[in-house]
PDB file of C-alpha atoms in Angstrom:
ATOM      1  CA  ASP P   1     -10.660 -39.538  -8.032  1.00  0.00           C
ATOM      2  CA  GLN P   2     -11.500 -37.216  -5.832  1.00  0.00           C
ATOM      3  CA  GLN P   3      -9.044 -37.877  -2.269  1.00  0.00           C
ATOM      4  CA  VAL P   4     -10.208 -35.593   0.893  1.00  0.00           C
ATOM      5  CA  LYS P   5     -14.156 -35.320   0.310  1.00  0.00           C
ATOM      6  CA  GLN P   6     -16.191 -33.545   2.322  1.00  0.00           C
ATOM      7  CA  ASN P   7     -19.783 -34.819   1.921  1.00  0.00           C
ATOM      8  CA  SER P   8     -22.347 -32.637   3.656  1.00  0.00           C
ATOM      9  CA  PRO P   9     -22.719 -29.314   1.440  1.00  0.00           C
ATOM     10  CA  SER P  10     -23.717 -27.629   3.787  1.00  0.00           C
ATOM     11  CA  LEU P  11     -25.175 -27.824   8.457  1.00  0.00           C
ATOM     12  CA  SER P  12     -26.906 -25.185   9.939  1.00  0.00           C
ATOM     13  CA  VAL P  13     -26.573 -24.960  13.946  1.00  0.00           C
ATOM     14  CA  GLN P  14     -28.343 -22.834  16.491  1.00  0.00           C
ATOM     15  CA  GLU P  15     -26.083 -20.417  18.494  1.00  0.00           C
ATOM     16  CA  GLY P  16     -24.245 -21.830  21.361  1.00  0.00           C
ATOM     17  CA  ARG P  17     -24.516 -25.606  20.182  1.00  0.00           C
ATOM     18  CA  ILE P  18     -21.818 -27.500  18.618  1.00  0.00           C
ATOM     19  CA  SER P  19     -21.030 -27.955  15.490  1.00  0.00           C
ATOM     20  CA  ILE P  20     -18.911 -31.085  13.231  1.00  0.00           C
ATOM     21  CA  LEU P  21     -17.956 -30.318  10.244  1.00  0.00           C
ATOM     22  CA  ASN P  22     -16.725 -33.549   8.724  1.00  0.00           C
ATOM     23  CA  CYS P  23     -13.542 -34.588   5.959  1.00  0.00           C
ATOM     24  CA  ASP P  24     -13.130 -37.809   4.291  1.00  0.00           C
ATOM     25  CA  TYR P  25      -9.943 -38.648   2.705  1.00  0.00           C
ATOM     26  CA  THR P  26      -8.682 -41.397   0.824  1.00  0.00           C
ATOM     27  CA  ASN P  27      -4.388 -41.493   0.499  1.00  0.00           C
ATOM     28  CA  SER P  28      -2.933 -42.996   4.087  1.00  0.00           C
ATOM     29  CA  MET P  29       0.204 -41.109   3.095  1.00  0.00           C
ATOM     30  CA  PHE P  30      -1.482 -37.282   3.869  1.00  0.00           C
ATOM     31  CA  ASP P  31       0.849 -36.240   6.396  1.00  0.00           C
ATOM     32  CA  TYR P  32      -0.989 -33.088   7.476  1.00  0.00           C
ATOM     33  CA  PHE P  33      -4.844 -31.731   7.579  1.00  0.00           C
ATOM     34  CA  LEU P  34      -6.096 -28.313   7.997  1.00  0.00           C
ATOM     35  CA  TRP P  35      -9.284 -27.172   8.317  1.00  0.00           C
ATOM     36  CA  TYR P  36      -9.726 -23.084   6.935  1.00  0.00           C
ATOM     37  CA  LYS P  37     -13.122 -21.114   7.274  1.00  0.00           C
ATOM     38  CA  LYS P  38     -13.958 -18.348   3.723  1.00  0.00           C
ATOM     39  CA  TYR P  39     -15.981 -15.490   4.317  1.00  0.00           C
ATOM     40  CA  PRO P  40     -17.162 -14.467   0.226  1.00  0.00           C
ATOM     41  CA  ALA P  41     -15.064 -12.456  -1.557  1.00  0.00           C
ATOM     42  CA  GLU P  42     -12.139 -13.144   0.883  1.00  0.00           C
ATOM     43  CA  GLY P  43      -9.095 -15.791   0.888  1.00  0.00           C
ATOM     44  CA  PRO P  44      -9.439 -18.668   2.889  1.00  0.00           C
ATOM     45  CA  THR P  45      -8.316 -18.383   6.589  1.00  0.00           C
ATOM     46  CA  PHE P  46      -6.249 -20.967   8.874  1.00  0.00           C
ATOM     47  CA  LEU P  47      -7.985 -22.225  11.702  1.00  0.00           C
ATOM     48  CA  ILE P  48      -6.420 -25.358  13.193  1.00  0.00           C
ATOM     49  CA  SER P  49      -3.757 -28.513  11.847  1.00  0.00           C
ATOM     50  CA  ILE P  50      -3.508 -31.243  12.808  1.00  0.00           C
ATOM     51  CA  SER P  51      -0.410 -34.548  12.304  1.00  0.00           C
ATOM     52  CA  SER P  52      -1.178 -37.358  11.075  1.00  0.00           C
ATOM     53  CA  ILE P  53       0.473 -39.001  14.079  1.00  0.00           C
ATOM     54  CA  LYS P  54      -2.036 -36.820  16.433  1.00  0.00           C
ATOM     55  CA  ASP P  55      -6.025 -37.870  16.916  1.00  0.00           C
ATOM     56  CA  LYS P  56      -6.965 -34.834  18.462  1.00  0.00           C
ATOM     57  CA  ASN P  57      -5.955 -31.377  18.697  1.00  0.00           C
ATOM     58  CA  GLU P  58      -7.765 -28.201  20.597  1.00  0.00           C
ATOM     59  CA  ASP P  59      -7.126 -24.414  19.648  1.00  0.00           C
ATOM     60  CA  GLY P  60     -10.007 -22.097  22.089  1.00  0.00           C
ATOM     61  CA  ARG P  61     -13.199 -23.026  20.156  1.00  0.00           C
ATOM     62  CA  PHE P  62     -12.112 -24.621  17.635  1.00  0.00           C
ATOM     63  CA  THR P  63     -11.597 -29.376  17.998  1.00  0.00           C
ATOM     64  CA  VAL P  64      -9.680 -31.320  15.490  1.00  0.00           C
ATOM     65  CA  PHE P  65     -10.633 -34.876  16.341  1.00  0.00           C
ATOM     66  CA  LEU P  66      -8.422 -37.341  13.491  1.00  0.00           C
ATOM     67  CA  ASN P  67      -9.286 -41.693  12.685  1.00  0.00           C
ATOM     68  CA  LYS P  68      -6.168 -42.415  10.788  1.00  0.00           C
ATOM     69  CA  SER P  69      -8.556 -46.203  10.609  1.00  0.00           C
ATOM     70  CA  ALA P  70     -11.223 -44.949   9.391  1.00  0.00           C
ATOM     71  CA  LYS P  71      -9.733 -42.336   7.572  1.00  0.00           C
ATOM     72  CA  HIS P  72     -11.530 -39.670   8.892  1.00  0.00           C
ATOM     73  CA  LEU P  73     -11.345 -36.281  10.551  1.00  0.00           C
ATOM     74  CA  SER P  74     -14.151 -33.640  11.757  1.00  0.00           C
ATOM     75  CA  LEU P  75     -13.697 -29.936  13.170  1.00  0.00           C
ATOM     76  CA  HIS P  76     -15.919 -29.392  16.107  1.00  0.00           C
ATOM     77  CA  ILE P  77     -16.563 -25.676  17.232  1.00  0.00           C
ATOM     78  CA  VAL P  78     -18.333 -25.241  20.691  1.00  0.00           C
ATOM     79  CA  PRO P  79     -20.586 -23.755  20.802  1.00  0.00           C
ATOM     80  CA  SER P  80     -20.802 -22.055  17.613  1.00  0.00           C
ATOM     81  CA  GLN P  81     -21.847 -18.000  17.447  1.00  0.00           C
ATOM     82  CA  PRO P  82     -23.107 -16.580  14.109  1.00  0.00           C
ATOM     83  CA  GLY P  83     -19.829 -15.409  12.736  1.00  0.00           C
ATOM     84  CA  ASP P  84     -19.049 -18.680  13.077  1.00  0.00           C
ATOM     85  CA  SER P  85     -21.322 -18.577   9.389  1.00  0.00           C
ATOM     86  CA  ALA P  86     -18.773 -19.531   6.614  1.00  0.00           C
ATOM     87  CA  VAL P  87     -18.317 -22.288   4.149  1.00  0.00           C
ATOM     88  CA  TYR P  88     -15.215 -24.526   6.048  1.00  0.00           C
ATOM     89  CA  PHE P  89     -12.419 -25.917   3.496  1.00  0.00           C
ATOM     90  CA  CYS P  90     -10.958 -29.244   4.568  1.00  0.00           C
ATOM     91  CA  ALA P  91      -6.944 -29.431   3.483  1.00  0.00           C
ATOM     92  CA  ALA P  92      -4.636 -32.827   3.502  1.00  0.00           C
ATOM     93  CA  LEU P  93      -1.109 -32.263   2.473  1.00  0.00           C
ATOM     94  CA  SER P  94       2.340 -35.580   2.041  1.00  0.00           C
ATOM     95  CA  THR P  95       5.331 -33.300   2.626  1.00  0.00           C
ATOM     96  CA  SER P  96       7.366 -36.274   0.965  1.00  0.00           C
ATOM     97  CA  GLY P  97       7.577 -35.439  -2.899  1.00  0.00           C
ATOM     98  CA  THR P  98       5.329 -32.831  -3.697  1.00  0.00           C
ATOM     99  CA  TYR P  99       3.899 -30.050  -1.980  1.00  0.00           C
ATOM    100  CA  LYS P 100       0.675 -29.898  -2.880  1.00  0.00           C
ATOM    101  CA  TYR P 101      -2.992 -29.609  -0.983  1.00  0.00           C
ATOM    102  CA  ILE P 102      -5.417 -31.704  -1.489  1.00  0.00           C
ATOM    103  CA  PHE P 103      -8.792 -29.494  -0.578  1.00  0.00           C
ATOM    104  CA  GLY P 104     -12.786 -30.893  -0.184  1.00  0.00           C
ATOM    105  CA  THR P 105     -15.350 -28.869  -2.173  1.00  0.00           C
ATOM    106  CA  GLY P 106     -16.424 -26.871   1.856  1.00  0.00           C
ATOM    107  CA  THR P 107     -19.075 -27.546   3.359  1.00  0.00           C
ATOM    108  CA  ARG P 108     -21.480 -24.648   4.030  1.00  0.00           C
ATOM    109  CA  LEU P 109     -21.786 -23.628   7.983  1.00  0.00           C
ATOM    110  CA  LYS P 110     -25.055 -21.595   8.694  1.00  0.00           C
ATOM    111  CA  VAL P 111     -25.350 -21.059  12.827  1.00  0.00           C
ATOM    112  CA  LEU P 112     -29.060 -19.397  14.095  1.00  0.00           C
ATOM    113  CA  ALA P 113     -29.214 -16.960  15.979  1.00  0.00           C
TER     114      ALA P 113
ATOM    115  CA  SER K   1       5.428 -11.426  10.523  1.00  0.00           C
ATOM    116  CA  GLN K   2       5.022 -12.103   6.824  1.00  0.00           C
ATOM    117  CA  THR K   3       2.340 -10.696   4.656  1.00  0.00           C
ATOM    118  CA  ILE K   4       0.460 -12.185   1.472  1.00  0.00           C
ATOM    119  CA  HIS K   5      -0.328  -9.207  -1.311  1.00  0.00           C
ATOM    120  CA  GLN K   6      -2.918 -10.473  -4.552  1.00  0.00           C
ATOM    121  CA  TRP K   7      -3.300  -6.863  -6.644  1.00  0.00           C
ATOM    122  CA  PRO K   8      -5.607  -6.615  -8.520  1.00  0.00           C
ATOM    123  CA  ALA K   9      -8.883  -7.107  -5.797  1.00  0.00           C
ATOM    124  CA  THR K  10     -11.871  -7.341  -8.868  1.00  0.00           C
ATOM    125  CA  LEU K  11     -10.686  -7.479 -12.886  1.00  0.00           C
ATOM    126  CA  VAL K  12     -13.127  -7.152 -15.519  1.00  0.00           C
ATOM    127  CA  GLN K  13     -11.637  -8.314 -19.009  1.00  0.00           C
ATOM    128  CA  PRO K  14     -12.943  -8.895 -22.725  1.00  0.00           C
ATOM    129  CA  VAL K  15     -12.863 -12.293 -24.104  1.00  0.00           C
ATOM    130  CA  GLY K  16      -9.536 -12.835 -25.845  1.00  0.00           C
ATOM    131  CA  SER K  17      -7.488 -10.609 -24.353  1.00  0.00           C
ATOM    132  CA  PRO K  18      -4.230 -11.013 -21.788  1.00  0.00           C
ATOM    133  CA  LEU K  19      -4.000 -11.253 -18.091  1.00  0.00           C
ATOM    134  CA  SER K  20      -1.776 -11.223 -15.775  1.00  0.00           C
ATOM    135  CA  LEU K  21      -1.581 -11.038 -11.816  1.00  0.00           C
ATOM    136  CA  GLU K  22      -0.095 -10.890  -9.015  1.00  0.00           C
ATOM    137  CA  CYS K  23       1.150 -12.230  -5.574  1.00  0.00           C
ATOM    138  CA  THR K  24       4.306 -11.344  -3.483  1.00  0.00           C
ATOM    139  CA  VAL K  25       5.342 -12.496   0.222  1.00  0.00           C
ATOM    140  CA  GLU K  26       6.699 -10.502   2.572  1.00  0.00           C
ATOM    141  CA  GLY K  27       8.408 -11.286   5.917  1.00  0.00           C
ATOM    142  CA  THR K  28       8.999 -15.614   5.020  1.00  0.00           C
ATOM    143  CA  SER K  29      12.799 -16.581   1.999  1.00  0.00           C
ATOM    144  CA  ASN K  30      11.598 -19.159   0.023  1.00  0.00           C
ATOM    145  CA  PRO K  31       7.961 -19.781   0.062  1.00  0.00           C
ATOM    146  CA  ASN K  32       6.397 -22.481  -1.475  1.00  0.00           C
ATOM    147  CA  LEU K  33       3.857 -20.143  -3.796  1.00  0.00           C
ATOM    148  CA  TYR K  34       0.525 -21.887  -4.920  1.00  0.00           C
ATOM    149  CA  TRP K  35      -2.243 -20.356  -7.553  1.00  0.00           C
ATOM    150  CA  TYR K  36      -6.085 -21.859  -7.280  1.00  0.00           C
ATOM    151  CA  ARG K  37      -9.576 -21.092  -8.544  1.00  0.00           C
ATOM    152  CA  GLN K  38     -12.802 -20.485  -6.799  1.00  0.00           C
ATOM    153  CA  ALA K  39     -15.555 -21.284  -9.562  1.00  0.00           C
ATOM    154  CA  ALA K  40     -18.743 -19.659  -8.459  1.00  0.00           C
ATOM    155  CA  GLY K  41     -19.935 -22.323  -6.299  1.00  0.00           C
ATOM    156  CA  ARG K  42     -17.343 -24.951  -6.762  1.00  0.00           C
ATOM    157  CA  GLY K  43     -13.887 -26.242  -4.237  1.00  0.00           C
ATOM    158  CA  LEU K  44     -10.410 -24.744  -4.327  1.00  0.00           C
ATOM    159  CA  GLN K  45      -8.506 -25.917  -8.409  1.00  0.00           C
ATOM    160  CA  LEU K  46      -5.623 -26.185  -7.352  1.00  0.00           C
ATOM    161  CA  LEU K  47      -3.852 -24.555 -11.003  1.00  0.00           C
ATOM    162  CA  PHE K  48      -0.582 -23.851 -10.217  1.00  0.00           C
ATOM    163  CA  TYR K  49       2.859 -24.602  -7.286  1.00  0.00           C
ATOM    164  CA  SER K  50       6.064 -23.472  -7.012  1.00  0.00           C
ATOM    165  CA  VAL K  51       9.024 -25.327  -4.601  1.00  0.00           C
ATOM    166  CA  GLY K  52      11.480 -22.393  -5.682  1.00  0.00           C
ATOM    167  CA  ILE K  53      12.376 -19.459  -8.176  1.00  0.00           C
ATOM    168  CA  GLY K  54      11.814 -21.121 -11.820  1.00  0.00           C
ATOM    169  CA  GLN K  55      10.009 -24.037 -10.631  1.00  0.00           C
ATOM    170  CA  ILE K  56       6.379 -24.250 -11.646  1.00  0.00           C
ATOM    171  CA  SER K  57       3.862 -27.126 -11.594  1.00  0.00           C
ATOM    172  CA  SER K  58       0.789 -27.172 -13.440  1.00  0.00           C
ATOM    173  CA  GLU K  59      -1.694 -28.811 -12.411  1.00  0.00           C
ATOM    174  CA  VAL K  60      -4.275 -28.809 -15.160  1.00  0.00           C
ATOM    175  CA  PRO K  61      -3.878 -28.289 -19.145  1.00  0.00           C
ATOM    176  CA  GLN K  62      -5.650 -24.366 -19.424  1.00  0.00           C
ATOM    177  CA  ASN K  63      -4.825 -20.845 -21.539  1.00  0.00           C
ATOM    178  CA  LEU K  64      -3.318 -20.576 -18.108  1.00  0.00           C
ATOM    179  CA  SER K  65       0.205 -20.136 -16.971  1.00  0.00           C
ATOM    180  CA  ALA K  66       2.881 -19.420 -14.131  1.00  0.00           C
ATOM    181  CA  SER K  67       5.634 -17.629 -12.778  1.00  0.00           C
ATOM    182  CA  ARG K  68       8.269 -17.255 -10.172  1.00  0.00           C
ATOM    183  CA  PRO K  69      10.587 -14.146 -11.143  1.00  0.00           C
ATOM    184  CA  GLN K  70      11.413 -13.727  -7.741  1.00  0.00           C
ATOM    185  CA  ASP K  71      11.528 -16.168  -4.501  1.00  0.00           C
ATOM    186  CA  ARG K  72       8.571 -13.841  -3.238  1.00  0.00           C
ATOM    187  CA  GLN K  73       6.934 -13.098  -6.766  1.00  0.00           C
ATOM    188  CA  PHE K  74       4.316 -15.476  -8.239  1.00  0.00           C
ATOM    189  CA  ILE K  75       2.497 -14.101 -11.819  1.00  0.00           C
ATOM    190  CA  LEU K  76      -0.457 -15.807 -13.572  1.00  0.00           C
ATOM    191  CA  SER K  77      -1.114 -14.677 -16.920  1.00  0.00           C
ATOM    192  CA  SER K  78      -2.565 -16.301 -20.423  1.00  0.00           C
ATOM    193  CA  LYS K  79      -2.034 -14.925 -23.413  1.00  0.00           C
ATOM    194  CA  LYS K  80      -6.039 -15.189 -24.784  1.00  0.00           C
ATOM    195  CA  LEU K  81      -8.399 -15.429 -21.592  1.00  0.00           C
ATOM    196  CA  LEU K  82     -11.996 -17.492 -22.418  1.00  0.00           C
ATOM    197  CA  LEU K  83     -15.195 -16.656 -19.958  1.00  0.00           C
ATOM    198  CA  SER K  84     -14.745 -20.220 -18.521  1.00  0.00           C
ATOM    199  CA  ASP K  85     -11.568 -18.322 -17.178  1.00  0.00           C
ATOM    200  CA  SER K  86     -14.256 -16.397 -14.622  1.00  0.00           C
ATOM    201  CA  GLY K  87     -13.655 -16.932 -11.067  1.00  0.00           C
ATOM    202  CA  PHE K  88     -11.618 -16.338  -7.957  1.00  0.00           C
ATOM    203  CA  TYR K  89      -8.329 -16.917  -7.907  1.00  0.00           C
ATOM    204  CA  LEU K  90      -6.214 -16.970  -4.977  1.00  0.00           C
ATOM    205  CA  CYS K  91      -2.218 -17.118  -3.956  1.00  0.00           C
ATOM    206  CA  ALA K  92      -1.717 -19.004  -1.197  1.00  0.00           C
ATOM    207  CA  TRP K  93       1.733 -19.944   0.879  1.00  0.00           C
ATOM    208  CA  SER K  94       3.817 -22.263   2.638  1.00  0.00           C
ATOM    209  CA  PRO K  95       6.998 -22.046   4.704  1.00  0.00           C
ATOM    210  CA  GLY K  96       7.302 -25.332   3.392  1.00  0.00           C
ATOM    211  CA  SER K  97       9.775 -25.958   6.097  1.00  0.00           C
ATOM    212  CA  GLY K  98      10.641 -25.716   9.371  1.00  0.00           C
ATOM    213  CA  ARG K  99       7.997 -25.389  12.001  1.00  0.00           C
ATOM    214  CA  HIS K 100       4.996 -24.830  11.300  1.00  0.00           C
ATOM    215  CA  GLN K 101       5.101 -25.987   7.687  1.00  0.00           C
ATOM    216  CA  GLU K 102       2.095 -27.293   7.266  1.00  0.00           C
ATOM    217  CA  THR K 103       0.078 -23.956   7.517  1.00  0.00           C
ATOM    218  CA  GLN K 104      -0.770 -22.919   4.416  1.00  0.00           C
ATOM    219  CA  TYR K 105      -2.118 -18.535   3.861  1.00  0.00           C
ATOM    220  CA  PHE K 106      -4.115 -17.315   1.481  1.00  0.00           C
ATOM    221  CA  GLY K 107      -4.172 -14.036  -0.348  1.00  0.00           C
ATOM    222  CA  PRO K 108      -6.866 -11.979   0.007  1.00  0.00           C
ATOM    223  CA  GLY K 109      -7.600 -12.914  -3.946  1.00  0.00           C
ATOM    224  CA  THR K 110      -8.749 -11.840  -7.296  1.00  0.00           C
ATOM    225  CA  ARG K 111     -12.007 -12.038  -8.311  1.00  0.00           C
ATOM    226  CA  LEU K 112     -12.501 -11.814 -12.711  1.00  0.00           C
ATOM    227  CA  LEU K 113     -15.132 -11.317 -15.218  1.00  0.00           C
ATOM    228  CA  VAL K 114     -14.422 -12.791 -18.439  1.00  0.00           C
ATOM    229  CA  LEU K 115     -16.895 -10.903 -20.621  1.00  0.00           C
TER     230      LEU K 115
END
């Protein structure tokens, strides 16, 4: 059973426009949600996180929105830049019991110049 | 500041040979430590995690094992590698408590090719 899902394997966006990456989850016990960016043959880089008690967190060009009733979160990148082209993973964490992160399968973003 | 090291960066090993990948974290104490594997074109699969010295939780039954001999050292091992062990192995750490307790940081990864 996949608790964290990224249903879009890929996304192409024009430079300067908004990129919206989506993530759905099934476990209402998750306390935090995180987004990572990954280039080939490198470790994922942490981008932004959000606590389950909030519905929005913003850091520069990156904003994460959380809709708990829909069990859905999204990452907005505005404006998109060619350097943003990478695979983006969402992850969820429950801090009660195990400290185990559950990752989605990733979305490959391509920003077209 | 905290730093995570992983080595080697690349490894080519024959089937049936042993494996030892090492990960160390600097600049923090009592971190939670993790080993993940990313197979080609796939997501991140959690293999092991540890919340303290000698405390290892295994997520996937396989021929791999993990050990945490010191607070900031995490080792991934195998006695006999299989072809299916090929992949990109990532070590990660998280504070587990305190400010930004939820943030997990990854090492640079080790690319393992079993032939």
